[in-house]
Steps between C-alpha positions, in 0.01 A plus 500: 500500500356619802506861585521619861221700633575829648438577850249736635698817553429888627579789330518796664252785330816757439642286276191460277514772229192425268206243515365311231165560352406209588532346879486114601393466873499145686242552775496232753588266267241642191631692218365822395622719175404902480648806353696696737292837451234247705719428776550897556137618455459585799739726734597414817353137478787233590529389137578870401768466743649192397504572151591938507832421692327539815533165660861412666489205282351280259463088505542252159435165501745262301298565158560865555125613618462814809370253734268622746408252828095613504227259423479428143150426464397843630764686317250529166294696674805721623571537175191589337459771739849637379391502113138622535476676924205243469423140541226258452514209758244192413172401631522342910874611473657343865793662528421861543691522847806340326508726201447813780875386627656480203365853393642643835829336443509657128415776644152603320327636744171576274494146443532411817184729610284381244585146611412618803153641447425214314588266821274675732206515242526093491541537885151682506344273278623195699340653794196611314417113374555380857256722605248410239553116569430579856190675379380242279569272785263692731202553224559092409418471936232742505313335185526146631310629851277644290188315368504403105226715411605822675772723284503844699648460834474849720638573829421788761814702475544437131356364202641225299329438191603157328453344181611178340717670278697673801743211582538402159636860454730408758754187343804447583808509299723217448644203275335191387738274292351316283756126401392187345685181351403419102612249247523490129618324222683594205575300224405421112217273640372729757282757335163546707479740737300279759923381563668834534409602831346254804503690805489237787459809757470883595728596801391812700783730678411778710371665798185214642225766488599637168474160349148443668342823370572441184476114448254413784331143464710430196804519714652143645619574850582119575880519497524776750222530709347712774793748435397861604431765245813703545709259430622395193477222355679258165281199531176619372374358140203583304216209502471587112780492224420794271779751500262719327221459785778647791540759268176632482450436864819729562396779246144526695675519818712841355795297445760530235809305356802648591756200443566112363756266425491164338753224462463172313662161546489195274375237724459187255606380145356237265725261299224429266436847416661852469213626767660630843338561828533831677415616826475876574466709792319852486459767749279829468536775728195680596460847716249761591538819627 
């Protein structure tokens, strides 16, 4: 027998008496359960309002959960800050500005400064690496009118010593992603390893003159030629088919893995035996700071 679901309803805050200890919130759509000492950590913060009688009323959905209309992805970090007046973001997190918002519009103003702080120090360092690029740009120049055997380079006014290790202080930061298209076979028949994994080819992703400093000669530019090096490029592919050779090459470069993903397909399927045919497709993500 089917049992009508109750509508989303508001109650107004006079006519809740008591909490429970523990509190279901629906935030944008994602479902978050916390004690209610964690909701009123911190006074004068919008959930200390809502949930001390402050707020003129309070919002259920039809499964009875305080719904709040905020994003729900960012509301973790909202509240982690409540439990612990701390919180942890991850590495290359993208949405500080976003999570700066949603701590002004809960009302957490400490949050929302060291948001804040933390925005303008990426801000800096934005401007910083543009400036260094520029630099190496203008040392890369100054070398090339230079002849190969001379390594100091002075002028009247000021003094510019240069070595071969000064631009390769100088790399950029960026992505390289790193996909390539395999095929194995599994089966009772199919027990060598020379079958498990036949990679036809490397695919290079990324910015152009990321992927010719680190692969030079050994990258195949054929598909997408003459392409300047700030663009970006998917077309690339590695003239070798070592996933373990790319590797190294990255590593020596400074880069390291930050992501991958795989997925894996069954392609073919013998009637004579119990062997099938897969075909995968892997992608590494590479970065350097």
């Amino acid at each position: 027998m089917a049992v009508a679901a109750k509508s989303s309803h508001i109650i107004p805050s006079e006519d809740v008496s008591n909490f429970p200890e523990v509190i279901e919130l629906n935030v944008g759509g994602q479902v978050y359960i916390t004690r209610y000492p964690t909701l009123v950590n911190i006074p004068g913060s919008l959930l200390w309002e809502m949930f001390s009688k402050k707020s003129p009323c309070l919002i259920q959905d039809n499964k009875g959960r305080f719904f709040i209309d905020r994003d729900g992805f960012l509301f973790r970090y909202v509240l982690d800050y409540m439990r612990d007046l701390q919180v942890v973001l991850p590495d290359h997190f993208p949405e500080c500005g976003r999570l700066q918002r949603e701590a002004e519009y809960f009302k957490l103003p400490e949050l929302a400064k060291s948001l804040a702080l933390k925005l303008n120090k990426h801000s800096s360092f934005g401007d910083d690496l543009c400036d260094l690029q520029e630099l190496s740009a203008s040392i890369d120049t100054m070398s090339n009118l230079s002849s190969s055997n001379t390594n100091h380079i002075s002028f009247p006014d000021n003094p510019l010593l240069l070595t071969s290790s000064t631009s390769s202080d100088l790399k950029k930061a960026g992505f390289i992603t790193i996909g390539y298209r395999g095929s194995y076979t599994l089966g009772r028949d199919s027990q060598t390893d020379a079958k498990f994994r036949r990679v036809a080819r490397i695919m290079v992703c990324g910015k152009i003159s990321l992927a010719k400093e680190v692969f030079g000669e050994t990258l195949n530019e054929s598909r997408d030629p003459d392409r300047p090096p700030e663009r970006y490029t998917s077309r690339y592919y590695l003239k070798f088919t070592f996933l373990e050779q790319a590797f190294d090459k990255l590593a020596d470069a400074g880069f390291h893995m930050v992501a991958c993903n795989s997925t894996g397909t069954c392609t073919a399927m013998h009637d004579q035996t119990e062997d099938k045919i897969w075909t995968s497709y892997t992608e590494y993500v590479f970065y350097r700071e």
